[in-house]
CSV table of C-alpha atoms in Angstrom, one decimal:
chain,number,residue,atom,x,y,z
G,284,MET,CA,55.5,39.6,-31.7
G,285,ILE,CA,51.9,40.9,-31.2
G,286,ASP,CA,51.6,43.8,-28.7
G,287,PHE,CA,48.3,42.7,-26.9
G,288,ALA,CA,48.5,45.7,-24.6
G,289,ALA,CA,48.1,48.0,-27.6
G,290,TYR,CA,44.7,46.4,-28.3
G,291,GLY,CA,43.6,46.7,-24.6
G,292,VAL,CA,43.5,42.9,-24.0
G,293,GLU,CA,46.7,42.3,-22.1
G,294,GLU,CA,44.8,41.6,-18.9
G,295,HIS,CA,42.6,39.0,-20.7
G,296,ALA,CA,45.5,37.2,-22.4
G,297,ALA,CA,46.1,34.9,-19.5
G,298,SER,CA,42.4,34.0,-19.1
G,299,VAL,CA,41.2,30.4,-19.6
G,300,MET,CA,38.6,31.9,-21.8
G,301,SER,CA,41.1,33.3,-24.2
G,302,MET,CA,43.4,31.7,-26.8
G,303,ASP,CA,47.0,31.3,-25.7
G,304,ARG,CA,49.3,34.1,-27.0
G,305,ARG,CA,51.5,31.5,-28.7
G,306,HIS,CA,48.5,30.1,-30.7
G,307,VAL,CA,47.4,33.6,-31.6
G,308,GLU,CA,50.9,34.1,-33.0
G,309,TRP,CA,50.5,30.9,-35.0
G,310,VAL,CA,47.3,32.0,-36.6
G,311,ARG,CA,48.8,35.4,-37.4
G,312,GLU,CA,51.8,33.7,-39.0
G,313,CYS,CA,49.5,31.5,-41.1
G,314,LEU,CA,47.5,34.5,-42.3
G,315,TRP,CA,50.7,36.2,-43.3
G,316,LEU,CA,52.0,33.1,-45.3
G,317,LEU,CA,48.7,32.0,-46.8
G,318,ARG,CA,47.1,35.5,-47.3
G,319,PRO,CA,43.4,34.4,-47.5
G,320,ALA,CA,41.1,37.0,-49.1
G,321,VAL,CA,38.6,36.6,-46.2
G,322,TYR,CA,39.1,35.5,-42.6
G,323,VAL,CA,36.1,34.6,-40.5
G,324,GLU,CA,36.4,34.2,-36.7
G,325,ILE,CA,33.6,32.4,-34.8
G,326,GLY,CA,33.9,33.2,-31.1
G,327,ALA,CA,35.9,36.2,-30.1
G,328,CYS,CA,35.4,36.4,-26.3
G,329,TYR,CA,37.5,39.5,-25.2
G,330,GLY,CA,39.3,39.7,-28.5
G,331,VAL,CA,42.7,38.2,-27.7
G,332,SER,CA,42.4,35.9,-30.7
G,333,THR,CA,40.8,38.7,-32.7
G,334,VAL,CA,44.0,40.6,-32.7
G,335,ALA,CA,45.5,38.3,-35.2
G,336,GLY,CA,42.8,39.1,-37.8
G,337,ILE,CA,42.9,42.8,-37.1
G,338,GLU,CA,46.7,42.9,-37.6
G,339,ALA,CA,46.3,40.8,-40.8
G,340,VAL,CA,43.8,43.4,-42.2
G,341,LYS,CA,46.0,46.3,-41.2
G,342,ALA,CA,49.0,44.7,-42.9
G,343,GLY,CA,47.1,43.9,-46.1
G,344,ASP,CA,47.4,40.1,-45.6
G,345,VAL,CA,43.7,39.8,-45.4
G,346,GLN,CA,41.1,41.8,-47.3
G,347,ARG,CA,38.0,41.2,-45.2
G,348,PHE,CA,37.7,40.0,-41.6
G,349,HIS,CA,34.4,38.9,-40.2
G,350,VAL,CA,34.0,38.5,-36.4
G,351,ILE,CA,31.0,36.5,-35.1
G,352,ASP,CA,30.0,36.3,-31.5
G,353,VAL,CA,26.8,35.9,-29.5
G,354,ALA,CA,27.8,38.8,-27.3
G,355,LEU,CA,30.5,41.1,-28.7
G,356,GLN,CA,32.6,42.6,-25.8
G,357,PRO,CA,33.6,46.3,-25.6
G,358,THR,CA,37.3,45.3,-26.2
G,359,VAL,CA,36.4,43.7,-29.5
G,360,ARG,CA,34.3,46.6,-30.6
G,361,ALA,CA,37.1,49.0,-29.7
G,362,MET,CA,39.8,47.2,-31.6
G,363,ALA,CA,37.6,46.9,-34.7
G,364,ASP,CA,36.4,50.5,-34.6
G,365,GLY,CA,37.5,52.5,-37.7
G,366,VAL,CA,39.4,49.6,-39.2
G,367,PRO,CA,38.4,49.2,-42.9
G,368,GLY,CA,37.6,45.6,-43.9
G,369,VAL,CA,36.5,44.5,-40.5
G,370,THR,CA,32.9,43.6,-39.9
G,371,LEU,CA,31.3,42.6,-36.6
G,372,HIS,CA,28.3,40.3,-36.4
G,373,GLU,CA,26.5,39.8,-33.1
G,374,GLY,CA,24.5,36.6,-33.2
G,375,ARG,CA,24.8,32.8,-33.5
G,376,SER,CA,27.2,31.5,-36.2
G,377,VAL,CA,24.6,29.2,-37.7
G,378,ASP,CA,22.4,32.3,-38.2
G,379,VAL,CA,25.1,34.6,-39.5
G,380,LEU,CA,27.2,32.3,-41.7
G,381,PRO,CA,24.6,31.6,-44.4
G,382,GLY,CA,24.3,35.4,-45.1
G,383,LEU,CA,28.0,36.0,-45.5
G,384,ALA,CA,29.3,37.0,-48.9
G,385,VAL,CA,32.8,35.6,-48.9
G,386,ALA,CA,35.6,35.5,-51.4
G,387,ARG,CA,38.2,32.8,-51.7
G,388,PRO,CA,40.7,31.7,-50.5
G,389,LEU,CA,38.8,31.7,-47.2
G,390,ALA,CA,40.1,30.9,-43.7
G,391,VAL,CA,37.8,30.2,-40.8
G,392,ARG,CA,38.5,30.0,-37.1
G,393,ILE,CA,36.0,28.0,-35.0
G,394,ASP,CA,36.0,28.8,-31.3
G,395,GLY,CA,32.4,29.3,-30.2
G,396,ASP,CA,30.2,26.8,-28.3
G,397,HIS,CA,32.4,23.7,-27.9
G,398,SER,CA,29.6,21.2,-27.2
G,399,LEU,CA,28.7,18.3,-29.3
G,400,ALA,CA,25.3,19.7,-29.8
G,401,ALA,CA,26.5,22.9,-31.3
G,402,VAL,CA,29.6,22.0,-33.3
G,403,PRO,CA,28.3,19.7,-36.0
G,404,PRO,CA,25.6,22.1,-37.4
G,405,GLU,CA,28.2,24.9,-37.2
G,406,LEU,CA,30.8,22.9,-39.1
G,407,GLU,CA,28.3,22.2,-41.9
G,408,GLN,CA,27.7,25.9,-42.3
G,409,VAL,CA,31.4,26.5,-42.3
G,410,LEU,CA,32.1,23.8,-45.0
G,411,ALA,CA,29.2,25.2,-47.1
G,412,LEU,CA,31.4,28.3,-47.5
G,413,GLN,CA,34.1,26.2,-49.1
G,414,PRO,CA,37.0,27.4,-46.9
G,415,THR,CA,40.6,26.5,-47.8
G,416,MET,CA,41.7,26.6,-44.2
G,417,ILE,CA,40.1,25.9,-40.8
G,418,PHE,CA,41.5,26.7,-37.3
G,419,ALA,CA,39.8,25.2,-34.3
G,420,LEU,CA,40.6,25.7,-30.6
G,421,ASP,CA,40.4,23.2,-27.7
G,422,VAL,CA,40.4,20.1,-29.8
G,423,THR,CA,42.3,18.2,-27.1
G,424,ALA,CA,40.7,20.2,-24.2
G,425,GLU,CA,38.4,17.3,-23.2
G,426,ALA,CA,41.2,14.9,-22.8
G,427,ALA,CA,43.1,17.5,-20.8
G,428,GLY,CA,40.2,17.7,-18.3
G,429,TYR,CA,38.2,20.6,-19.5
G,430,ASP,CA,34.4,20.4,-19.5
G,431,HIS,CA,32.0,20.8,-22.4
G,432,CYS,CA,34.6,20.4,-25.2
G,433,ASP,CA,33.4,17.1,-26.7
G,434,GLY,CA,32.4,19.0,-29.9
G,435,SER,CA,35.8,20.3,-30.5
G,436,ALA,CA,37.3,16.8,-30.2
G,437,TRP,CA,34.7,15.5,-32.6
G,438,LEU,CA,35.5,18.3,-35.1
G,439,TRP,CA,39.1,17.2,-35.4
G,440,HIS,CA,38.2,13.6,-36.1
G,441,GLU,CA,35.4,14.6,-38.5
G,442,LEU,CA,37.7,16.9,-40.5
G,443,GLN,CA,40.2,14.0,-40.8
G,444,ARG,CA,37.4,11.7,-41.8
G,445,ARG,CA,36.4,14.1,-44.6
G,446,GLY,CA,40.0,14.1,-45.9
G,447,TRP,CA,41.4,17.3,-44.4
G,448,HIS,CA,45.0,17.4,-43.4
G,449,CYS,CA,45.2,18.5,-39.7
G,450,VAL,CA,48.1,19.9,-37.8
G,451,VAL,CA,47.6,20.2,-34.0
G,452,ASP,CA,49.7,21.9,-31.4
G,453,ALA,CA,48.8,20.4,-28.0
G,454,ILE,CA,52.1,20.6,-26.3
G,455,ARG,CA,52.0,21.1,-22.5
G,456,ARG,CA,54.1,24.1,-21.7
G,457,PRO,CA,54.9,25.7,-18.3
G,458,GLY,CA,52.7,28.8,-17.7
G,459,GLU,CA,50.6,28.2,-20.8
G,460,ALA,CA,47.4,26.2,-21.7
G,461,THR,CA,48.5,25.2,-25.2
G,462,HIS,CA,47.7,21.6,-24.2
G,463,ARG,CA,44.1,22.4,-24.9
G,464,GLY,CA,45.0,22.1,-28.6
G,465,LEU,CA,44.8,24.3,-31.6
G,466,LEU,CA,44.1,22.7,-34.9
G,467,ALA,CA,45.0,24.1,-38.4
G,468,ALA,CA,43.4,22.1,-41.2
G,469,THR,CA,43.8,22.3,-45.0
G,470,LEU,CA,42.7,20.2,-47.9
G,471,GLY,CA,46.0,18.4,-48.3
G,472,PRO,CA,49.4,19.1,-46.7
G,473,ASN,CA,50.5,22.7,-46.6
G,474,GLU,CA,54.1,23.6,-45.9
G,475,ASN,CA,53.1,27.1,-44.9
G,476,ILE,CA,51.2,25.7,-41.9
G,477,LEU,CA,54.2,23.7,-40.8
G,478,GLN,CA,56.5,26.7,-41.4
G,479,ALA,CA,54.3,28.9,-39.2
G,480,TRP,CA,54.1,26.3,-36.5
G,481,GLU,CA,57.9,26.0,-36.4
G,482,ALA,CA,58.2,29.7,-36.1
G,483,THR,CA,55.7,30.1,-33.2
G,484,CYS,CA,55.2,26.7,-31.6
G,485,GLY,CA,58.2,24.6,-32.6
G,486,PRO,CA,61.0,23.4,-30.4
G,487,GLN,CA,63.2,26.4,-31.1
G,488,SER,CA,60.4,29.0,-30.4
């Protein structure tokens, strides 16, 4: 289990702006099983989700970790400070992504502006990098009553239209907000994704 307090983000872990702990654990498990050479995170907020990438780099499961946010918070800067292989980028993803030198296999987590105006151009930039895996948060948030998440819902259906195999955890759980939906997409079914889901989000977890 991830120790969020060790990274100074325990107080932010319950915030609606942060990814649920359970979903952070799912991402971390996927990074361990799939071991992409590079992991790119778009949208860090306070860094609750960023912890998964930091831990993956420290464990040697990921070689390079790029964090992109329009306004990098002190908690993100602190957890990345002095960690080899971690690079912070302050700016819009559509401006940063074209300049990234990435190796493959590549995993990308999309969690920036969720609006329908922002997500389509961002997705095109992500797909231009030829990722092998995509995570996206809040893909069912609009249906759950959250505002300004129509772009995330569109992203899920657009990836399916393009032939990506999508696994979504959107189970409503007491005391959690996992019903907002986290998507993990690969080009074709991947047993590692399901194994990671069973370990962190499945009925027995």
